[in-house]
């Protein structure tokens, strides 16, 4: 009876911050998750304040050409998001998400200190350009300091992205409908809070950087990430932390190797699967034959499913090496991971489109009239449009659209994760078409005003035209990011949850890298002895940016067709999900 009472009062598989069993009613819930939401505002402010404006910092103060600045920004942001996989892996294998966040925040803090010092001390930057002194690109020790600071920040951001959303999602009981609904609300408001931090970053902090100096912008980011640590610690008594269960990569590799080795044997794998539940040698079937119900239930859970049959070979024979011995549960876990990978791959192209918001779109706006009445708006503040739209849409989506969809579909989810992701992919196609049309108009104005060859004067066209592509891509980001986070969290096996959820950020990373690759390929293909490459040079007016955007539009359309192929075939495994 005492054991049963403990199971009722304790959260199985979870501990509190003192490593004692987490208790129902005391740990977890929306109160615990609210600390995570507050921390996300501060964390994203610290990161995005610099990332959104970094392309201009590298161009104006480190004297890199526009194309190189854009590639360095996409490489930096890509690395930061790709390192979320490391944060997710450590959260599953070695540490709790609680500890991974704290360590990562300290690493990001150190990187921001390095960048603040470099921005503050003139001798640590290249000399200013003037009529007598040609522009000298940052090099040597100064470049080492710049990239050391940037990639310390990237390492910290990666660890935070890989642990913080999972830490918040784990505060809810997924075994009850109310817990699952609260978890869905959490992920919607996680994107909302991410947008709140972004709003402060791309307005107030960017204005500070452009008008008071970059050292102040970096200092604000440094203070923000430092403040996030005590805010996170304030919720320690309310958190429930999942106990690490070992390396998920080891499990995946073990199943794959065991399946490959066993497939080479002469034994028929299908008959082995049929005989598994009844074989006297099967360690999971040691039940009395008279207990028919128990045998039936055991067979249902201990027999591998028919999907991805080649993995069933991992449990078909007793392995030669004991280290390769797999359970049916491990095989099924690996199957789930393999099934979500095509969905993950189809979102990379959308994030490649999102990369343009931090690079060419900012440079486009810098050539235009950025005045709103008497107020001069920094080009890097353009993301304020999608951010505001996200902040308006997220509560409407959670409190109006989803309840109505639940009533209309008579399902717990209302709108499925894959439907949300699909809407985001469609919006990205529209965004790239709009971007191409706006660039055509911008170039036409430059030609008619005689400023095509003079990049020093602003064009007589308002920067608000660029807001349209930001609006569509920002909306795409809301649907896709929130959908991906909850999709991976709810579908992944609990032992691989942090790593799987980190795929949401890895998709962003690969999107940024793909953007750099596409830019390089476009330049190498379009450039020859008689033609200038589409995306090279110091004058953006000479770029063939509209052609690049049309290319992205076509690639996004093909990617959406690829996504539909996999989405219509996917079968949900998470509780409360519908196909």
Coordinates of C-alpha atoms in Angstrom, one line a residue:
X1 CA 0.0 0.0 0.0
X2 CA 2.9 2.4 0.8
X3 CA 4.4 1.7 -2.7
X4 CA 1.0 2.5 -4.3
X5 CA 0.7 5.7 -2.3
X6 CA 4.1 6.8 -3.4
X7 CA 3.2 6.1 -7.0
X8 CA 0.1 8.3 -6.6
X9 CA 2.0 11.2 -5.0
X10 CA 5.3 11.0 -7.0
X11 CA 5.9 11.9 -10.6
X12 CA 7.5 8.7 -11.9
X13 CA 10.8 9.4 -13.7
X14 CA 11.1 13.0 -12.4
X15 CA 13.0 14.7 -9.6
X16 CA 13.1 18.2 -8.1
X17 CA 16.0 20.5 -8.2
X18 CA 17.5 18.8 -5.1
X19 CA 17.4 15.4 -6.9
X20 CA 14.5 14.2 -4.7
X21 CA 11.4 12.6 -6.2
X22 CA 9.1 15.2 -7.7
X23 CA 5.6 15.3 -6.1
X24 CA 2.2 15.7 -7.7
X25 CA 0.5 18.9 -6.7
X26 CA 3.8 20.5 -5.7
X27 CA 6.0 20.2 -8.9
X28 CA 5.1 20.9 -12.5
X29 CA 2.1 22.7 -13.9
X30 CA 1.5 26.1 -15.5
X31 CA 3.2 28.0 -12.6
X32 CA 6.5 26.2 -13.2
X33 CA 6.2 26.7 -17.0
X34 CA 5.5 30.5 -16.4
X35 CA 9.1 30.9 -15.2
X36 CA 10.3 29.3 -18.4
X37 CA 8.2 31.7 -20.5
X38 CA 9.7 34.7 -18.6
X39 CA 13.2 33.4 -19.1
X40 CA 12.5 33.0 -22.9
X41 CA 11.8 36.7 -23.2
X42 CA 15.1 37.6 -21.7
X43 CA 17.0 34.9 -23.5
X44 CA 15.7 35.7 -27.0
X45 CA 16.2 39.4 -26.3
X46 CA 19.9 38.7 -25.6
X47 CA 20.4 36.6 -28.7
X48 CA 18.3 38.4 -31.3
X49 CA 19.3 42.0 -30.3
X50 CA 22.7 41.3 -32.0
X51 CA 21.7 38.6 -34.6
X52 CA 19.1 40.9 -36.3
X53 CA 21.6 43.7 -36.8
X54 CA 24.9 41.8 -37.0
X55 CA 25.1 42.0 -40.8
X56 CA 25.4 45.8 -40.6
X57 CA 27.9 45.6 -37.7
X58 CA 30.2 43.3 -39.8
X59 CA 29.8 45.5 -42.8
X60 CA 30.2 48.9 -41.3
X61 CA 32.6 48.2 -38.4
X62 CA 34.4 45.1 -39.4
X63 CA 34.5 46.2 -43.1
X64 CA 33.3 43.0 -44.7
X65 CA 31.5 43.2 -48.1
X66 CA 27.7 42.6 -48.1
X67 CA 27.9 39.0 -49.4
X68 CA 30.5 38.0 -46.9
X69 CA 28.7 39.7 -44.0
X70 CA 25.5 37.8 -45.0
X71 CA 27.3 34.5 -45.1
X72 CA 29.0 35.1 -41.7
X73 CA 25.6 35.9 -40.1
X74 CA 23.9 32.9 -41.5
X75 CA 26.9 30.7 -40.5
X76 CA 26.7 32.1 -36.9
X77 CA 23.0 31.7 -36.6
X78 CA 23.1 28.3 -38.2
X79 CA 25.8 27.1 -35.8
X80 CA 23.8 28.4 -32.8
X81 CA 20.7 26.5 -33.8
X82 CA 22.6 23.4 -34.8
X83 CA 24.2 23.2 -31.4
X84 CA 20.7 22.9 -30.0
X85 CA 21.2 19.2 -30.8
X86 CA 24.1 19.1 -28.4
X87 CA 22.0 20.7 -25.7
X88 CA 19.2 18.2 -26.4
X89 CA 21.6 15.3 -26.3
X90 CA 23.1 16.3 -23.0
X91 CA 19.6 16.8 -21.5
X92 CA 18.6 13.3 -22.4
X93 CA 21.9 11.5 -21.7
X94 CA 23.8 13.2 -18.8
X95 CA 22.1 16.2 -17.2
X96 CA 18.7 17.5 -16.6
X97 CA 17.3 20.3 -18.7
X98 CA 17.5 22.4 -15.6
X99 CA 21.3 22.1 -15.4
X100 CA 21.9 22.4 -19.2
X101 CA 20.1 25.7 -19.2
X102 CA 22.2 27.2 -16.4
X103 CA 25.5 26.1 -17.9
X104 CA 24.5 27.4 -21.4
X105 CA 23.4 30.8 -20.1
X106 CA 26.8 31.2 -18.4
X107 CA 28.6 30.4 -21.7
X108 CA 26.5 32.9 -23.6
X109 CA 27.2 35.5 -20.9
X110 CA 31.0 35.0 -21.4
X111 CA 30.7 35.3 -25.2
X112 CA 28.7 38.6 -24.9
X113 CA 31.3 40.0 -22.5
X114 CA 34.0 39.4 -25.2
X115 CA 31.9 41.1 -27.9
X116 CA 31.1 44.0 -25.6
X117 CA 34.8 44.6 -24.8
X118 CA 35.7 44.5 -28.5
X119 CA 33.0 46.9 -29.4
X120 CA 34.0 49.3 -26.6
X121 CA 37.8 49.4 -27.3
X122 CA 38.7 51.0 -30.7
X123 CA 42.1 49.3 -30.8
X124 CA 40.4 45.9 -31.0
X125 CA 38.5 46.8 -34.2
X126 CA 39.8 47.7 -37.7
X127 CA 40.6 51.4 -38.2
X128 CA 37.8 53.6 -39.5
X129 CA 37.5 54.2 -43.2
X130 CA 38.1 57.8 -44.5
X131 CA 39.3 59.4 -47.6
X132 CA 43.0 58.7 -46.9
X133 CA 42.6 55.3 -45.3
X134 CA 41.1 52.5 -47.4
X135 CA 38.7 50.1 -45.6
X136 CA 40.6 47.2 -44.1
X137 CA 38.7 44.0 -43.3
X138 CA 39.1 42.6 -39.8
X139 CA 41.9 40.1 -39.5
X140 CA 44.4 38.5 -37.2
X141 CA 43.8 38.7 -33.5
X142 CA 40.9 41.0 -33.9
X143 CA 39.1 38.5 -36.1
X144 CA 39.9 35.8 -33.6
X145 CA 38.4 37.8 -30.8
X146 CA 35.3 38.6 -32.9
X147 CA 34.6 35.0 -33.9
X148 CA 35.5 33.6 -30.4
X149 CA 32.9 35.9 -28.9
X150 CA 30.3 35.0 -31.6
X151 CA 30.7 31.3 -31.3
X152 CA 30.7 31.3 -27.5
X153 CA 27.4 33.0 -27.8
X154 CA 26.4 30.4 -30.4
X155 CA 27.3 27.5 -28.0
X156 CA 25.3 29.1 -25.2
X157 CA 22.3 29.7 -27.4
X158 CA 22.4 26.2 -28.7
X159 CA 22.3 24.7 -25.2
X160 CA 19.5 27.0 -24.2
X161 CA 17.4 26.2 -27.3
X162 CA 17.9 22.5 -26.8
X163 CA 16.8 22.5 -23.1
X164 CA 14.5 25.4 -22.3
X165 CA 11.4 24.6 -24.4
X166 CA 11.6 20.9 -23.4
X167 CA 12.0 21.9 -19.7
X168 CA 8.7 23.9 -20.0
X169 CA 6.9 21.1 -21.9
X170 CA 7.9 18.5 -19.3
X171 CA 6.0 20.4 -16.6
X172 CA 2.6 19.0 -17.8
X173 CA 1.0 15.7 -17.3
X174 CA 0.7 14.2 -20.8
X175 CA -1.6 11.4 -19.5
X176 CA -4.6 13.7 -19.1
X177 CA -6.5 15.7 -21.7
X178 CA -6.2 18.9 -19.6
X179 CA -2.4 18.4 -19.3
X180 CA -2.0 18.0 -23.0
X181 CA -4.1 21.1 -23.7
X182 CA -2.0 23.1 -21.2
X183 CA 1.1 21.8 -23.0
X184 CA -0.2 23.0 -26.3
X185 CA -1.0 26.4 -24.8
X186 CA 2.5 26.5 -23.4
X187 CA 4.2 26.0 -26.8
X188 CA 1.9 28.7 -28.3
X189 CA 2.9 31.1 -25.6
X190 CA 6.6 30.1 -25.8
X191 CA 6.6 31.5 -29.4
X192 CA 4.7 34.5 -28.1
X193 CA 7.3 35.2 -25.4
X194 CA 10.1 34.5 -28.0
X195 CA 8.4 37.3 -30.0
X196 CA 8.2 39.6 -27.0
X197 CA 12.0 39.4 -26.5
X198 CA 12.4 39.9 -30.3
X199 CA 10.2 43.0 -30.2
X200 CA 12.4 44.7 -27.6
X201 CA 15.5 43.5 -29.4
X202 CA 14.6 44.8 -32.9
X203 CA 13.3 48.2 -31.6
X204 CA 14.9 49.5 -28.5
X205 CA 18.2 47.6 -28.6
X206 CA 18.8 48.1 -32.3
X207 CA 18.1 51.8 -31.9
X208 CA 20.7 51.9 -29.1
X209 CA 23.2 50.1 -31.3
X210 CA 22.7 52.5 -34.3
X211 CA 22.6 55.7 -32.3
X212 CA 24.6 55.2 -29.1
X213 CA 27.1 52.6 -30.1
X214 CA 27.4 48.8 -30.4
X215 CA 29.0 48.5 -27.0
X216 CA 25.7 49.5 -25.4
X217 CA 23.8 47.0 -27.5
X218 CA 26.1 44.2 -26.5
X219 CA 26.0 45.4 -22.9
X220 CA 22.1 45.2 -22.8
X221 CA 22.3 41.7 -24.2
X222 CA 24.9 40.8 -21.5
X223 CA 22.7 42.1 -18.7
X224 CA 19.6 40.4 -20.2
X225 CA 21.1 36.9 -20.2
X226 CA 22.6 37.5 -16.7
X227 CA 19.2 38.5 -15.3
X228 CA 17.6 35.4 -16.9
X229 CA 19.6 33.2 -14.6
X230 CA 18.1 34.3 -11.2
X231 CA 14.6 34.4 -12.9
X232 CA 15.1 30.8 -13.9
X233 CA 16.4 29.8 -10.5
X234 CA 13.3 31.5 -8.8
X235 CA 11.2 28.7 -10.2
X236 CA 13.4 25.9 -8.9
X237 CA 11.0 24.8 -6.1
X238 CA 8.2 24.3 -8.7
X239 CA 10.1 22.4 -11.4
X240 CA 9.9 18.7 -12.1
X241 CA 13.0 17.5 -13.9
X242 CA 13.2 14.4 -16.1
X243 CA 15.9 12.0 -15.0
X244 CA 18.4 11.4 -17.8
X245 CA 18.2 7.8 -19.2
X246 CA 21.5 7.5 -21.1
X247 CA 22.6 8.4 -24.6
X248 CA 19.8 8.3 -27.2
X249 CA 22.4 8.1 -29.9
X250 CA 23.7 4.8 -28.4
X251 CA 20.3 3.3 -28.6
X252 CA 19.7 4.4 -32.2
X253 CA 23.1 3.1 -33.3
X254 CA 22.7 -0.2 -31.4
X255 CA 19.3 -0.9 -33.1
X256 CA 20.6 0.0 -36.5
X257 CA 23.8 -2.2 -36.2
X258 CA 21.9 -5.1 -34.7
X259 CA 19.3 -5.0 -37.4
X260 CA 22.0 -4.9 -40.1
X261 CA 23.9 -7.8 -38.6
X262 CA 20.9 -10.0 -38.0
X263 CA 19.6 -9.3 -41.6
X264 CA 22.6 -11.2 -42.8
X265 CA 21.7 -14.4 -41.0
X266 CA 19.7 -17.2 -42.6
X267 CA 16.9 -17.1 -40.1
X268 CA 13.6 -15.7 -41.4
X269 CA 12.9 -12.5 -39.6
X270 CA 9.2 -12.6 -40.1
X271 CA 8.8 -16.0 -38.5
X272 CA 11.0 -14.8 -35.6
X273 CA 8.6 -11.9 -35.0
X274 CA 5.6 -14.1 -35.0
X275 CA 7.3 -16.5 -32.6
X276 CA 8.7 -13.8 -30.2
X277 CA 5.7 -13.6 -27.9
X278 CA 5.3 -17.4 -27.6
X279 CA 8.9 -18.5 -27.6
X280 CA 10.1 -20.0 -24.3
X281 CA 13.5 -18.3 -25.0
X282 CA 11.9 -14.8 -25.2
X283 CA 12.7 -13.1 -21.9
X284 CA 9.6 -11.0 -22.2
X285 CA 7.2 -13.9 -22.5
X286 CA 7.7 -15.6 -19.1
X287 CA 4.0 -15.7 -18.2
X288 CA 1.8 -18.6 -17.3
X289 CA -0.2 -19.9 -20.2
X290 CA -3.3 -20.0 -18.1
X291 CA -3.3 -16.2 -17.8
X292 CA -4.7 -15.5 -21.3
X293 CA -5.4 -11.8 -20.9
X294 CA -1.9 -11.1 -19.7
X295 CA -0.4 -13.1 -22.6
X296 CA -2.5 -11.2 -25.1
X297 CA -1.6 -7.8 -23.6
X298 CA 2.1 -8.7 -23.5
X299 CA 2.0 -9.9 -27.1
X300 CA 0.6 -6.6 -28.2
X301 CA 3.3 -4.6 -26.5
X302 CA 6.2 -6.9 -27.0
X303 CA 5.8 -7.7 -30.7
X304 CA 7.3 -5.2 -33.2
X305 CA 5.0 -3.3 -35.4
X306 CA 5.0 -3.9 -39.2
X307 CA 6.3 -0.5 -40.2
X308 CA 10.0 -0.2 -41.1
X309 CA 10.2 -4.0 -40.9
X310 CA 14.0 -4.2 -41.5
X311 CA 14.5 -2.8 -37.9
X312 CA 12.6 -5.8 -36.5
X313 CA 15.7 -7.9 -37.4
X314 CA 17.3 -6.3 -34.3
X315 CA 15.2 -8.5 -32.1
X316 CA 14.8 -11.5 -34.4
X317 CA 17.9 -13.4 -33.1
X318 CA 20.0 -13.4 -30.0
X319 CA 22.9 -11.2 -30.9
X320 CA 26.5 -12.5 -31.0
X321 CA 27.5 -9.7 -28.7
X322 CA 25.5 -8.9 -25.5
X323 CA 26.1 -5.2 -26.0
X324 CA 23.9 -5.4 -29.2
X325 CA 21.0 -6.9 -27.4
X326 CA 17.9 -4.8 -28.1
X327 CA 14.4 -4.7 -26.6
X328 CA 11.2 -4.3 -28.7
X329 CA 10.7 -1.0 -27.0
X330 CA 14.0 0.3 -28.2
X331 CA 13.3 -0.8 -31.7
X332 CA 9.9 1.0 -31.7
X333 CA 11.6 4.2 -30.3
X334 CA 14.1 4.2 -33.2
X335 CA 11.2 3.7 -35.7
X336 CA 9.5 6.8 -34.4
X337 CA 12.7 8.9 -34.8
X338 CA 13.2 7.7 -38.4
X339 CA 9.5 8.5 -39.2
X340 CA 9.8 12.1 -38.1
X341 CA 13.0 12.8 -40.0
X342 CA 11.3 13.4 -43.4
X343 CA 9.0 16.0 -41.8
X344 CA 12.1 17.6 -40.3
X345 CA 13.8 17.6 -43.7
X346 CA 10.9 19.3 -45.4
X347 CA 11.1 22.3 -43.0
X348 CA 14.7 23.2 -43.8
X349 CA 13.7 25.1 -47.0
X350 CA 11.3 27.3 -45.1
X351 CA 14.1 28.2 -42.7
X352 CA 16.3 28.9 -45.7
X353 CA 13.7 31.6 -46.6
X354 CA 13.7 32.9 -43.1
X355 CA 17.4 33.4 -43.3
X356 CA 16.8 36.2 -45.8
X357 CA 15.2 38.3 -43.1
X358 CA 18.5 38.6 -41.4
X359 CA 20.6 39.3 -44.5
X360 CA 19.4 40.6 -47.9
X361 CA 16.2 42.0 -46.6
X362 CA 18.0 44.2 -44.0
X363 CA 20.4 45.3 -46.7
X364 CA 17.5 46.1 -49.0
X365 CA 15.9 48.3 -46.4
X366 CA 19.2 50.1 -45.8
X367 CA 19.1 51.4 -49.3
X368 CA 15.5 52.8 -48.9
X369 CA 13.9 55.7 -47.1
X370 CA 13.6 54.5 -43.5
X371 CA 11.8 57.6 -42.1
X372 CA 8.4 57.4 -40.5
X373 CA 7.5 61.1 -40.2
X374 CA 10.4 62.6 -38.2
X375 CA 11.5 59.2 -36.8
X376 CA 14.4 57.4 -38.6
X377 CA 13.8 53.7 -38.3
X378 CA 17.0 51.4 -38.3
X379 CA 16.7 48.8 -41.1
X380 CA 17.4 46.0 -38.5
X381 CA 14.1 47.0 -36.8
X382 CA 12.1 45.7 -39.7
X383 CA 11.3 42.4 -38.0
X384 CA 9.0 44.4 -35.7
X385 CA 6.3 43.8 -38.3
X386 CA 6.2 40.0 -38.1
X387 CA 6.9 40.1 -34.4
X388 CA 3.9 42.3 -33.7
X389 CA 1.8 40.1 -35.9
X390 CA 3.0 37.0 -34.0
X391 CA 2.2 38.6 -30.7
X392 CA -1.3 39.4 -31.9
X393 CA -1.9 36.1 -33.7
X394 CA -0.6 33.7 -31.0
X395 CA -3.3 34.5 -28.3
X396 CA -6.0 34.6 -31.0
X397 CA -4.9 31.3 -32.3
X398 CA -4.9 29.7 -28.8
X399 CA -8.1 31.2 -27.4
X400 CA -10.3 31.5 -30.5
X401 CA -9.1 29.5 -33.5
X402 CA -8.1 26.3 -31.6
X403 CA -11.3 26.1 -29.4
X404 CA -13.4 26.6 -32.6
X405 CA -11.4 24.0 -34.5
X406 CA -11.8 21.5 -31.6
X407 CA -15.6 21.9 -31.7
X408 CA -15.7 21.7 -35.5
X409 CA -13.5 18.6 -35.8
X410 CA -14.6 17.1 -32.5
X411 CA -10.9 16.3 -31.7
X412 CA -8.6 17.2 -28.9
X413 CA -6.1 19.0 -31.1
X414 CA -8.4 20.9 -33.5
X415 CA -5.7 21.6 -35.9
X416 CA -3.0 19.0 -36.1
X417 CA 0.7 19.7 -35.9
X418 CA 1.3 18.7 -39.5
X419 CA -1.5 21.0 -40.7
X420 CA 0.1 23.9 -38.9
X421 CA 3.5 23.1 -40.5
X422 CA 1.9 22.9 -43.9
X423 CA 0.3 26.3 -43.5
X424 CA 3.7 27.7 -42.7
X425 CA 5.2 26.2 -45.8
X426 CA 2.5 27.7 -48.0
X427 CA 3.1 31.2 -46.4
X428 CA 6.8 30.9 -47.1
X429 CA 6.1 30.4 -50.8
X430 CA 3.9 33.5 -50.9
X431 CA 6.6 35.5 -49.0
X432 CA 9.3 34.7 -51.6
X433 CA 7.0 35.7 -54.4
X434 CA 6.2 39.0 -52.6
X435 CA 9.9 39.6 -52.0
X436 CA 10.7 39.2 -55.7
X437 CA 8.0 41.7 -56.7
X438 CA 9.1 44.3 -54.1
X439 CA 12.7 44.0 -55.3
X440 CA 11.6 44.6 -58.9
X441 CA 9.8 47.8 -57.7
X442 CA 12.9 48.9 -55.7
X443 CA 15.2 48.5 -58.7
X444 CA 12.8 50.3 -60.9
X445 CA 12.7 53.3 -58.5
X446 CA 16.5 53.2 -58.4
X447 CA 16.7 53.3 -62.2
X448 CA 14.2 56.1 -62.6
X449 CA 15.8 58.3 -59.9
X450 CA 19.3 57.9 -61.4
X451 CA 20.6 56.2 -58.2
X452 CA 21.3 52.8 -59.6
X453 CA 25.1 53.3 -59.4
X454 CA 25.0 55.5 -56.3
X455 CA 24.5 53.3 -53.2
X456 CA 25.3 56.1 -50.8
X457 CA 22.0 57.9 -51.1
X458 CA 18.6 56.5 -49.9
X459 CA 16.1 55.7 -52.7
X460 CA 12.9 57.7 -52.8
X461 CA 10.8 54.6 -51.8
X462 CA 9.6 53.8 -48.3
X463 CA 11.1 50.8 -46.5
X464 CA 7.6 49.7 -45.5
X465 CA 7.4 47.8 -48.9
X466 CA 9.9 45.3 -47.3
X467 CA 7.4 44.8 -44.5
X468 CA 5.2 42.6 -46.7
X469 CA 7.8 39.8 -47.0
X470 CA 8.5 40.1 -43.2
X471 CA 4.8 39.8 -42.5
X472 CA 4.3 36.6 -44.5
X473 CA 7.5 35.0 -43.3
X474 CA 6.8 35.9 -39.7
X475 CA 3.4 34.3 -40.0
X476 CA 5.0 31.2 -41.5
X477 CA 7.4 31.1 -38.6
X478 CA 4.5 31.1 -36.0
X479 CA 2.7 28.2 -37.6
X480 CA 5.8 26.1 -38.3
X481 CA 8.0 26.7 -35.2
X482 CA 5.2 26.1 -32.6
X483 CA 3.9 23.2 -34.7
X484 CA 7.3 21.6 -34.9
X485 CA 8.2 22.0 -31.2
X486 CA 5.0 20.4 -30.1
X487 CA 5.1 17.7 -32.9
X488 CA 8.6 16.5 -31.9
X489 CA 7.9 16.8 -28.2
X490 CA 4.7 14.8 -28.3
X491 CA 5.8 12.2 -30.9
X492 CA 9.2 11.4 -29.6
X493 CA 9.9 8.7 -27.1
X494 CA 10.4 10.1 -23.6
X495 CA 14.0 8.9 -23.6
X496 CA 14.8 10.9 -26.7
X497 CA 12.5 13.9 -26.2
X498 CA 15.1 16.6 -25.7
X499 CA 17.1 15.5 -28.7
X500 CA 14.1 15.1 -31.0
X501 CA 12.6 18.5 -30.0
X502 CA 16.0 20.1 -30.8
X503 CA 15.4 19.1 -34.4
X504 CA 13.1 22.1 -34.6
X505 CA 16.1 24.3 -34.1
X506 CA 18.4 22.1 -36.2
X507 CA 16.0 22.7 -39.1
X508 CA 16.6 26.5 -38.6
X509 CA 20.4 25.8 -38.6
X510 CA 20.4 23.8 -41.8
X511 CA 18.1 26.4 -43.3
X512 CA 20.8 29.1 -42.6
X513 CA 23.6 26.9 -43.9
X514 CA 21.5 26.0 -47.0
X515 CA 21.0 29.7 -47.6
X516 CA 24.8 30.2 -47.7
X517 CA 25.2 27.2 -50.0
X518 CA 22.5 28.4 -52.4
X519 CA 24.1 31.9 -52.5
X520 CA 27.5 30.4 -53.3
X521 CA 26.0 28.1 -56.0
X522 CA 24.0 30.9 -57.6
X523 CA 27.1 33.1 -57.8
X524 CA 29.3 30.4 -59.3
X525 CA 26.6 29.4 -61.8
X526 CA 25.6 33.0 -62.8
X527 CA 29.0 34.5 -62.9
X528 CA 31.3 34.1 -65.9
X529 CA 33.6 36.2 -68.1
X530 CA 30.7 38.3 -69.5
X531 CA 28.2 38.3 -66.7
X532 CA 28.4 39.6 -63.1
X533 CA 27.3 37.0 -60.4
X534 CA 23.8 37.7 -59.2
X535 CA 24.8 38.3 -55.6
X536 CA 28.2 39.8 -55.4
X537 CA 29.8 43.3 -55.2
X538 CA 29.4 46.2 -52.8
X539 CA 26.4 47.9 -54.5
X540 CA 23.1 46.0 -53.8
X541 CA 21.5 47.8 -56.7
X542 CA 23.7 45.8 -59.1
X543 CA 22.5 42.5 -57.5
X544 CA 19.9 40.3 -59.3
X545 CA 18.1 39.8 -56.1
X546 CA 14.7 39.4 -57.7
X547 CA 15.9 36.4 -59.6
X548 CA 17.2 34.9 -56.4
X549 CA 13.9 35.4 -54.7
X550 CA 12.0 33.7 -57.7
X551 CA 14.4 30.8 -57.4
X552 CA 13.6 30.5 -53.7
X553 CA 9.9 30.6 -54.5
X554 CA 10.2 27.7 -57.0
X555 CA 12.3 25.6 -54.6
X556 CA 9.8 26.3 -51.8
X557 CA 7.0 25.1 -54.0
X558 CA 8.8 21.9 -54.8
X559 CA 9.6 21.4 -51.1
X560 CA 5.9 21.8 -50.2
X561 CA 4.9 19.0 -52.7
X562 CA 7.6 16.8 -51.0
X563 CA 6.2 17.6 -47.6
X564 CA 2.7 16.6 -48.7
X565 CA 4.0 13.2 -49.8
X566 CA 5.2 12.5 -46.3
X567 CA 2.6 14.3 -44.2
X568 CA -0.4 12.4 -45.7
X569 CA 1.3 9.1 -44.9
X570 CA 2.3 9.9 -41.3
X571 CA 0.5 8.2 -38.5
X572 CA 0.5 9.9 -35.1
X573 CA 1.6 8.0 -32.0
X574 CA 1.2 10.8 -29.4
X575 CA -1.8 10.8 -27.1
X576 CA -4.7 13.0 -28.2
X577 CA -3.4 13.3 -31.8
X578 CA -5.5 12.6 -34.8
X579 CA -4.4 11.6 -38.3

